[in-house]
mmCIF file of C-alpha atoms and ligand atoms in Angstrom:
data_model
loop_
_atom_site.group_PDB
_atom_site.id
_atom_site.type_symbol
_atom_site.label_atom_id
_atom_site.label_comp_id
_atom_site.label_asym_id
_atom_site.label_seq_id
_atom_site.Cartn_x
_atom_site.Cartn_y
_atom_site.Cartn_z
ATOM 1 C CA MET A 63 19.081 -7.782 -16.024
ATOM 2 C CA ASP A 64 16.461 -10.328 -17.344
ATOM 3 C CA GLU A 65 18.048 -13.001 -15.236
ATOM 4 C CA LEU A 66 17.888 -10.845 -12.195
ATOM 5 C CA LEU A 67 14.163 -9.917 -12.730
ATOM 6 C CA ASN A 68 13.511 -13.683 -13.229
ATOM 7 C CA TYR A 69 15.399 -14.513 -9.973
ATOM 8 C CA LEU A 70 13.252 -11.917 -8.152
ATOM 9 C CA GLN A 71 10.134 -13.140 -9.809
ATOM 10 C CA LEU A 72 9.390 -9.693 -11.473
ATOM 11 C CA GLN A 73 8.149 -9.107 -14.925
ATOM 12 C CA SER A 74 10.857 -8.573 -17.533
ATOM 13 C CA LYS A 75 10.162 -4.996 -18.256
ATOM 14 C CA ALA A 76 12.380 -2.707 -16.274
ATOM 15 C CA VAL A 77 12.117 1.096 -16.827
ATOM 16 C CA PRO A 78 15.534 2.715 -16.316
ATOM 17 C CA ILE A 79 15.494 5.592 -13.835
ATOM 18 C CA GLY A 80 18.041 8.329 -14.038
ATOM 19 C CA GLY A 81 19.179 10.751 -11.409
ATOM 20 C CA GLY A 82 21.783 8.753 -9.465
ATOM 21 C CA ASP A 83 25.338 8.526 -10.579
ATOM 22 C CA ILE A 84 26.434 5.171 -9.014
ATOM 23 C CA ASN A 85 24.071 2.331 -9.694
ATOM 24 C CA GLN A 86 21.745 1.064 -12.406
ATOM 25 C CA ALA A 87 18.301 1.847 -11.168
ATOM 26 C CA TYR A 88 14.977 0.696 -12.517
ATOM 27 C CA ARG A 89 11.274 0.835 -11.817
ATOM 28 C CA VAL A 90 10.064 -2.844 -12.015
ATOM 29 C CA THR A 91 6.861 -4.570 -11.448
ATOM 30 C CA ASP A 92 5.487 -7.958 -10.210
ATOM 31 C CA GLY A 93 2.254 -7.226 -12.247
ATOM 32 C CA LYS A 94 0.628 -5.952 -9.016
ATOM 33 C CA GLN A 95 2.783 -3.226 -7.658
ATOM 34 C CA ASN A 96 5.960 -1.318 -8.563
ATOM 35 C CA PHE A 97 9.322 -1.599 -6.986
ATOM 36 C CA PHE A 98 12.619 0.317 -7.226
ATOM 37 C CA LEU A 99 15.463 -1.906 -8.084
ATOM 38 C CA LYS A 100 19.238 -0.908 -7.904
ATOM 39 C CA TYR A 101 22.029 -3.139 -9.321
ATOM 40 C CA HIS A 102 25.771 -2.642 -9.268
ATOM 41 C CA PRO A 103 27.781 -5.068 -11.488
ATOM 42 C CA GLN A 104 30.925 -4.963 -9.255
ATOM 43 C CA MET A 105 30.011 -4.159 -5.536
ATOM 44 C CA SER A 106 29.448 -6.878 -2.940
ATOM 45 C CA ALA A 107 26.246 -7.453 -1.089
ATOM 46 C CA ASP A 108 27.701 -5.456 1.827
ATOM 47 C CA PHE A 109 27.370 -2.298 -0.203
ATOM 48 C CA PHE A 110 23.626 -2.618 -0.223
ATOM 49 C CA GLN A 111 23.518 -3.956 3.275
ATOM 50 C CA ALA A 112 25.023 -0.691 4.295
ATOM 51 C CA GLU A 113 22.225 1.220 2.407
ATOM 52 C CA VAL A 114 19.579 -0.938 4.094
ATOM 53 C CA ASP A 115 21.026 -0.236 7.450
ATOM 54 C CA GLY A 116 21.344 3.493 6.802
ATOM 55 C CA LEU A 117 17.708 3.736 5.656
ATOM 56 C CA ALA A 118 16.567 1.870 8.758
ATOM 57 C CA GLU A 119 18.466 4.378 10.885
ATOM 58 C CA LEU A 120 16.703 7.398 9.027
ATOM 59 C CA SER A 121 13.464 5.809 9.315
ATOM 60 C CA ASN A 122 13.275 6.682 12.991
ATOM 61 C CA ALA A 123 12.949 10.277 11.880
ATOM 62 C CA VAL A 124 11.853 10.696 8.195
ATOM 63 C CA ARG A 125 10.153 8.873 5.322
ATOM 64 C CA VAL A 126 12.408 6.415 3.419
ATOM 65 C CA PRO A 127 11.472 3.650 1.078
ATOM 66 C CA LYS A 128 10.962 0.201 2.677
ATOM 67 C CA THR A 129 13.566 -2.294 1.680
ATOM 68 C CA TYR A 130 12.507 -5.828 0.699
ATOM 69 C CA GLN A 131 15.456 -7.837 -0.502
ATOM 70 C CA HIS A 132 19.066 -7.392 -1.214
ATOM 71 C CA GLY A 133 22.153 -9.705 -1.950
ATOM 72 C CA SER A 134 24.768 -10.704 -4.403
ATOM 73 C CA PHE A 135 23.949 -11.617 -8.062
ATOM 74 C CA ALA A 136 26.065 -12.436 -11.139
ATOM 75 C CA GLY A 137 29.230 -10.964 -9.581
ATOM 76 C CA GLY A 138 27.447 -7.809 -8.428
ATOM 77 C CA ALA A 139 24.777 -6.854 -6.001
ATOM 78 C CA PHE A 140 21.154 -5.742 -5.970
ATOM 79 C CA LEU A 141 18.637 -3.876 -3.701
ATOM 80 C CA LEU A 142 14.940 -4.194 -4.193
ATOM 81 C CA MET A 143 12.700 -1.601 -2.309
ATOM 82 C CA GLU A 144 9.413 0.232 -2.225
ATOM 83 C CA TRP A 145 8.756 2.283 -5.284
ATOM 84 C CA ILE A 146 7.677 5.865 -4.052
ATOM 85 C CA GLU A 147 5.842 7.758 -6.764
ATOM 86 C CA PRO A 148 7.384 11.303 -6.926
ATOM 87 C CA GLY A 149 5.254 14.385 -6.443
ATOM 88 C CA GLU A 150 5.620 18.012 -5.670
ATOM 89 C CA GLY A 151 6.388 19.482 -2.244
ATOM 90 C CA ASP A 152 7.430 22.401 -0.137
ATOM 91 C CA GLN A 153 11.123 23.186 0.764
ATOM 92 C CA LYS A 154 9.946 24.141 4.277
ATOM 93 C CA ASP A 155 8.812 20.579 4.890
ATOM 94 C CA LEU A 156 12.064 19.374 3.729
ATOM 95 C CA ALA A 157 13.852 21.598 6.132
ATOM 96 C CA ARG A 158 11.542 20.497 8.875
ATOM 97 C CA ASP A 159 12.231 16.877 8.186
ATOM 98 C CA LEU A 160 15.909 17.351 8.070
ATOM 99 C CA SER A 161 15.741 19.098 11.458
ATOM 100 C CA LYS A 162 13.912 16.060 12.796
ATOM 101 C CA LEU A 163 16.780 13.931 11.611
ATOM 102 C CA HIS A 164 19.219 16.157 13.335
ATOM 103 C CA GLY A 165 17.144 15.832 16.486
ATOM 104 C CA ILE A 166 18.306 12.213 16.836
ATOM 105 C CA LYS A 167 21.447 12.339 19.130
ATOM 106 C CA ALA A 168 24.164 9.899 19.927
ATOM 107 C CA ILE A 169 26.868 10.008 22.719
ATOM 108 C CA LYS A 170 29.806 9.839 20.191
ATOM 109 C CA PHE A 171 30.619 10.801 16.587
ATOM 110 C CA GLY A 172 30.776 7.857 14.230
ATOM 111 C CA TYR A 173 28.428 4.959 13.764
ATOM 112 C CA LYS A 174 28.203 1.196 14.556
ATOM 113 C CA ARG A 175 29.510 0.257 11.115
ATOM 114 C CA ASN A 176 31.556 1.548 8.243
ATOM 115 C CA ASN A 177 29.698 2.371 5.191
ATOM 116 C CA PHE A 178 30.079 3.988 1.689
ATOM 117 C CA MET A 179 30.238 7.473 0.300
ATOM 118 C CA GLY A 180 29.388 6.848 -3.286
ATOM 119 C CA LEU A 181 31.582 3.765 -4.014
ATOM 120 C CA LEU A 182 34.302 4.962 -1.648
ATOM 121 C CA PRO A 183 34.656 3.652 1.945
ATOM 122 C CA GLN A 184 33.354 5.793 4.774
ATOM 123 C CA ILE A 185 35.046 4.936 8.211
ATOM 124 C CA ASN A 186 32.835 5.515 11.185
ATOM 125 C CA THR A 187 35.116 4.565 14.143
ATOM 126 C CA ARG A 188 33.531 6.225 17.120
ATOM 127 C CA SER A 189 35.168 9.289 18.709
ATOM 128 C CA SER A 190 34.156 11.910 21.231
ATOM 129 C CA ASP A 191 36.292 14.611 19.552
ATOM 130 C CA TRP A 192 34.635 15.988 16.493
ATOM 131 C CA TRP A 193 37.522 17.571 14.713
ATOM 132 C CA ASP A 194 39.737 14.626 15.296
ATOM 133 C CA PHE A 195 36.808 12.408 13.774
ATOM 134 C CA TYR A 196 36.423 14.756 10.941
ATOM 135 C CA PHE A 197 40.132 15.141 10.033
ATOM 136 C CA THR A 198 40.896 11.367 10.523
ATOM 137 C CA ASN A 199 37.941 9.609 9.384
ATOM 138 C CA ARG A 200 36.590 11.956 6.926
ATOM 139 C CA LEU A 201 39.374 14.027 5.244
ATOM 140 C CA GLY A 202 42.267 11.616 6.136
ATOM 141 C CA VAL A 203 40.693 8.636 4.490
ATOM 142 C CA GLN A 204 39.961 10.475 1.338
ATOM 143 C CA ILE A 205 43.398 12.059 1.159
ATOM 144 C CA GLU A 206 44.933 8.681 1.432
ATOM 145 C CA ILE A 207 42.826 7.540 -1.625
ATOM 146 C CA ALA A 208 43.767 10.818 -3.443
ATOM 147 C CA ASN A 209 47.382 9.982 -2.742
ATOM 148 C CA GLY A 210 47.113 6.551 -4.144
ATOM 149 C CA ARG A 211 45.629 7.973 -7.280
ATOM 150 C CA ASN A 212 48.382 10.566 -7.697
ATOM 151 C CA ARG A 213 45.918 13.460 -6.862
ATOM 152 C CA TRP A 214 47.573 14.580 -3.695
ATOM 153 C CA THR A 215 50.565 16.790 -4.421
ATOM 154 C CA ALA A 216 53.170 18.078 -1.820
ATOM 155 C CA GLN A 217 51.595 21.610 -2.278
ATOM 156 C CA ARG A 218 48.208 20.282 -1.426
ATOM 157 C CA GLU A 219 49.677 18.570 1.635
ATOM 158 C CA LYS A 220 51.358 21.649 2.671
ATOM 159 C CA ASN A 221 48.232 23.788 2.309
ATOM 160 C CA TYR A 222 46.181 21.136 4.092
ATOM 161 C CA GLN A 223 48.323 21.538 7.171
ATOM 162 C CA LEU A 224 47.661 25.308 7.166
ATOM 163 C CA PHE A 225 43.900 24.725 6.532
ATOM 164 C CA LYS A 226 43.883 22.307 9.670
ATOM 165 C CA GLU A 227 45.590 24.917 11.809
ATOM 166 C CA TRP A 228 43.035 27.529 10.684
ATOM 167 C CA VAL A 229 40.082 25.252 11.517
ATOM 168 C CA TYR A 230 41.634 24.487 15.012
ATOM 169 C CA GLN A 231 42.304 28.305 15.650
ATOM 170 C CA ASN A 232 38.681 29.097 14.713
ATOM 171 C CA TRP A 233 36.694 26.280 16.046
ATOM 172 C CA GLY A 234 39.095 24.106 18.004
ATOM 173 C CA THR A 235 37.276 24.732 21.454
ATOM 174 C CA MET A 236 33.809 24.837 20.074
ATOM 175 C CA SER A 237 31.759 21.756 21.257
ATOM 176 C CA PHE A 238 29.599 20.012 18.819
ATOM 177 C CA GLU A 239 26.810 17.460 19.433
ATOM 178 C CA PRO A 240 26.694 14.076 17.523
ATOM 179 C CA THR A 241 23.416 13.914 15.570
ATOM 180 C CA LEU A 242 22.167 11.560 12.933
ATOM 181 C CA LEU A 243 23.284 12.760 9.464
ATOM 182 C CA HIS A 244 21.952 11.669 6.083
ATOM 183 C CA GLY A 245 25.531 11.994 4.968
ATOM 184 C CA ASP A 246 25.181 12.464 1.214
ATOM 185 C CA PHE A 247 22.479 15.272 1.221
ATOM 186 C CA TRP A 248 22.470 16.389 -2.339
ATOM 187 C CA SER A 249 19.398 17.291 -4.191
ATOM 188 C CA GLY A 250 19.274 13.852 -6.090
ATOM 189 C CA ASN A 251 18.922 12.173 -2.701
ATOM 190 C CA THR A 252 15.650 13.565 -1.578
ATOM 191 C CA PHE A 253 12.349 14.022 -3.323
ATOM 192 C CA PHE A 254 8.600 14.392 -2.472
ATOM 193 C CA ASP A 255 5.990 11.766 -2.518
ATOM 194 C CA VAL A 256 2.526 12.486 -4.078
ATOM 195 C CA ASP A 257 1.261 13.815 -0.762
ATOM 196 C CA GLY A 258 4.118 16.300 -0.636
ATOM 197 C CA GLN A 259 5.950 14.304 2.101
ATOM 198 C CA PRO A 260 9.756 14.602 1.808
ATOM 199 C CA VAL A 261 11.503 11.306 1.052
ATOM 200 C CA PHE A 262 15.176 10.560 1.861
ATOM 201 C CA VAL A 263 17.159 8.066 -0.130
ATOM 202 C CA ASP A 264 20.760 6.788 -0.695
ATOM 203 C CA PRO A 265 22.231 7.869 2.621
ATOM 204 C CA ALA A 266 25.890 7.577 3.944
ATOM 205 C CA VAL A 267 24.764 7.905 7.654
ATOM 206 C CA SER A 268 26.822 8.520 10.678
ATOM 207 C CA TYR A 269 26.463 10.670 13.816
ATOM 208 C CA GLY A 270 28.358 13.925 13.114
ATOM 209 C CA HIS A 271 28.032 17.581 13.127
ATOM 210 C CA ARG A 272 24.674 18.534 11.462
ATOM 211 C CA GLU A 273 26.104 21.267 9.449
ATOM 212 C CA MET A 274 27.694 18.509 7.233
ATOM 213 C CA ASP A 275 24.305 17.891 5.741
ATOM 214 C CA LEU A 276 23.693 21.606 5.005
ATOM 215 C CA ALA A 277 27.169 21.974 3.522
ATOM 216 C CA MET A 278 26.419 19.145 0.976
ATOM 217 C CA SER A 279 22.884 20.765 0.227
ATOM 218 C CA GLN A 280 24.565 24.011 -0.689
ATOM 219 C CA LEU A 281 27.402 22.484 -2.745
ATOM 220 C CA PHE A 282 25.791 21.522 -6.113
ATOM 221 C CA GLY A 283 22.573 23.571 -5.920
ATOM 222 C CA GLY A 284 18.932 22.290 -6.176
ATOM 223 C CA PHE A 285 17.611 23.640 -2.829
ATOM 224 C CA ARG A 286 15.891 26.905 -2.649
ATOM 225 C CA GLN A 287 16.974 29.696 -0.307
ATOM 226 C CA GLU A 288 13.678 28.972 1.455
ATOM 227 C CA PHE A 289 15.191 25.722 2.525
ATOM 228 C CA ILE A 290 18.202 27.157 4.368
ATOM 229 C CA ASP A 291 16.203 30.008 5.906
ATOM 230 C CA SER A 292 13.491 27.434 7.166
ATOM 231 C CA TYR A 293 16.123 25.289 8.633
ATOM 232 C CA GLN A 294 17.678 28.264 10.357
ATOM 233 C CA GLU A 295 14.423 29.157 11.896
ATOM 234 C CA ILE A 296 13.736 25.670 13.302
ATOM 235 C CA LEU A 297 17.321 24.776 14.334
ATOM 236 C CA PRO A 298 19.587 27.724 14.163
ATOM 237 C CA MET A 299 23.219 27.237 13.314
ATOM 238 C CA ARG A 300 25.846 28.914 15.440
ATOM 239 C CA GLU A 301 27.995 31.824 14.589
ATOM 240 C CA GLY A 302 30.615 31.177 11.797
ATOM 241 C CA TRP A 303 28.402 28.400 10.125
ATOM 242 C CA GLN A 304 28.893 29.936 6.688
ATOM 243 C CA ASP A 305 32.668 29.420 6.935
ATOM 244 C CA ARG A 306 32.219 25.877 8.415
ATOM 245 C CA LEU A 307 29.923 24.866 5.513
ATOM 246 C CA THR A 308 33.063 25.410 3.318
ATOM 247 C CA VAL A 309 35.215 23.324 5.675
ATOM 248 C CA TYR A 310 32.602 20.548 5.485
ATOM 249 C CA GLN A 311 32.168 20.874 1.609
ATOM 250 C CA PHE A 312 35.805 20.017 1.500
ATOM 251 C CA TYR A 313 35.078 16.483 2.356
ATOM 252 C CA TYR A 314 32.499 16.158 -0.537
ATOM 253 C CA LEU A 315 35.010 17.860 -2.848
ATOM 254 C CA LEU A 316 37.676 15.480 -1.918
ATOM 255 C CA VAL A 317 35.225 12.585 -2.737
ATOM 256 C CA HIS A 318 34.499 14.067 -6.096
ATOM 257 C CA LEU A 319 38.218 14.549 -6.719
ATOM 258 C CA ASN A 320 38.671 10.950 -6.011
ATOM 259 C CA ILE A 321 35.794 9.630 -8.187
ATOM 260 C CA PHE A 322 35.831 12.140 -11.104
ATOM 261 C CA GLY A 323 39.426 13.391 -10.965
ATOM 262 C CA GLU A 324 41.259 16.783 -11.508
ATOM 263 C CA SER A 325 38.092 18.546 -12.735
ATOM 264 C CA TYR A 326 37.468 19.074 -9.015
ATOM 265 C CA GLY A 327 41.058 20.034 -8.313
ATOM 266 C CA ASP A 328 40.535 23.880 -8.516
ATOM 267 C CA ALA A 329 37.556 23.706 -6.085
ATOM 268 C CA VAL A 330 39.714 21.572 -3.654
ATOM 269 C CA ASP A 331 42.590 24.063 -3.926
ATOM 270 C CA ARG A 332 40.245 27.092 -3.197
ATOM 271 C CA VAL A 333 39.180 25.709 0.018
ATOM 272 C CA LEU A 334 42.770 24.687 1.072
ATOM 273 C CA ALA A 335 43.886 28.323 0.336
ATOM 274 C CA LEU A 336 41.512 29.484 3.317
ATOM 275 C CA GLY A 337 44.413 28.238 5.647
ATOM 276 C CA GLY A 338 46.818 30.786 4.168
ATOM 277 C CA LYS A 339 44.590 33.785 4.867
HETATM 278 P P1 ADP B 1479 22.344 5.943 -6.857
HETATM 279 O O1 ADP B 1479 22.562 5.034 -5.795
HETATM 280 O O2 ADP B 1479 22.758 5.432 -8.266
HETATM 281 O O3 ADP B 1479 22.798 7.315 -6.638
HETATM 282 P P2 ADP B 1479 19.655 6.682 -5.990
HETATM 283 O O4 ADP B 1479 19.286 5.691 -4.817
HETATM 284 O O5 ADP B 1479 20.148 8.015 -5.598
HETATM 285 O O6 ADP B 1479 20.631 5.992 -7.016
HETATM 286 O O7 ADP B 1479 18.422 6.749 -6.997
HETATM 287 C C1 ADP B 1479 18.471 7.394 -8.225
HETATM 288 C C2 ADP B 1479 17.253 8.290 -8.401
HETATM 289 O O8 ADP B 1479 15.985 7.508 -8.337
HETATM 290 C C3 ADP B 1479 17.029 9.314 -7.197
HETATM 291 O O9 ADP B 1479 17.577 10.574 -7.617
HETATM 292 C C4 ADP B 1479 15.556 9.423 -7.042
HETATM 293 O O10 ADP B 1479 14.952 10.487 -7.899
HETATM 294 C C5 ADP B 1479 15.008 8.036 -7.560
HETATM 295 N N1 ADP B 1479 14.600 7.159 -6.538
HETATM 296 C C6 ADP B 1479 15.352 6.707 -5.557
HETATM 297 N N2 ADP B 1479 14.758 5.855 -4.681
HETATM 298 C C7 ADP B 1479 13.502 5.723 -5.163
HETATM 299 C C8 ADP B 1479 12.260 5.105 -4.851
HETATM 300 N N3 ADP B 1479 12.336 4.219 -3.839
HETATM 301 N N4 ADP B 1479 11.184 5.231 -5.555
HETATM 302 C C9 ADP B 1479 11.152 6.035 -6.589
HETATM 303 N N5 ADP B 1479 12.276 6.723 -7.038
HETATM 304 C C10 ADP B 1479 13.396 6.548 -6.285
#
C-alpha cells in the first residue's frame, strides 16, 4: 500500500474504510484534501474502468463521487476518487433520486459495455426483449458459473425450467421500458453527504427493468419502509411488483451463491420453488 500511495503522491497514512466486501478501501490524503482509494490485488484495470464508466453514467441523474485516476498497480488495480464525507439524510430523498435515475431511458435493454457484478462478469449485450435479456444475460450467465462451481444440480435445473415457465405465464406479454439501473443497489452502495444529499457508489449499471434496483434494496435490509412507499408515490410500480421483486432477487441470490457458496442455496431453492406452484 505504501508503494501505491507513493506512486499517487499521497501521504503514507491510509485509513481503512469498511462497508464494502470486494476491495480494500481507504481514506487517504495529499495533505490538502482527502480522497477515497480502492485497491484490488488481483483484478485488471478494466475492473475499475467499468466502475468509472458506470459512475459517469449515473452522474447524469444523481450525485456520485468524482473519479480522478485508475489503472494497474503491482499485479492489481486501483481507483482514486473524491472523498465524500458521510452525513445523515432522508429516505424520501433517496427514493426521489432513485426515481430520477429510473427516469433516464434507453431504446434497448443492456449497455454499451460489459461490466461486473461484484467480481463476477455482467454481460450487457443489447436486446429489445426484457425477459430474454434477463434469462440469458443475467440468470443464464450466473447459472453457467454455478455449474462450473458444482452448485447447479439437476434438481435446480429442473425447477429452473418450471420457474421460467411460471414467469412467462405471468408476465411474458407485459411490456417493460429500459431505464438506467444502479444495478447493485444494496444499502452499502448508497449513503448521504453532510448536506443530506444521497450519494450512489459502486454500481453495476445497465438499462433494464427498474424493479431490479427495488428488488436488490429489499433483499438484505437497510432501507426503511418509507423508502419504498415514497418511491411508489413518485413512480408507481405496476400490479404484481411484489412477486416480480422475488424474480429479480433471484439474480442477486445466484450471484451470492457463486461468490459465497451453499449458504445461499436454500434461498435460491425457495425462489425456484415458485415455479412448482
Ligand atoms: P467495494 O467495492 O469494496 O464494495 P465500495 O465502493 O462499496 O467498496 O465502498 C465501501 C464503503 O465505503 C461504502 O459502503 C461507503 O460507505 C464508503 N464509500 C464509498 N465511496 C466513498 C467515497 N467516495 N467517499 C467516502 N466514502 C465512500
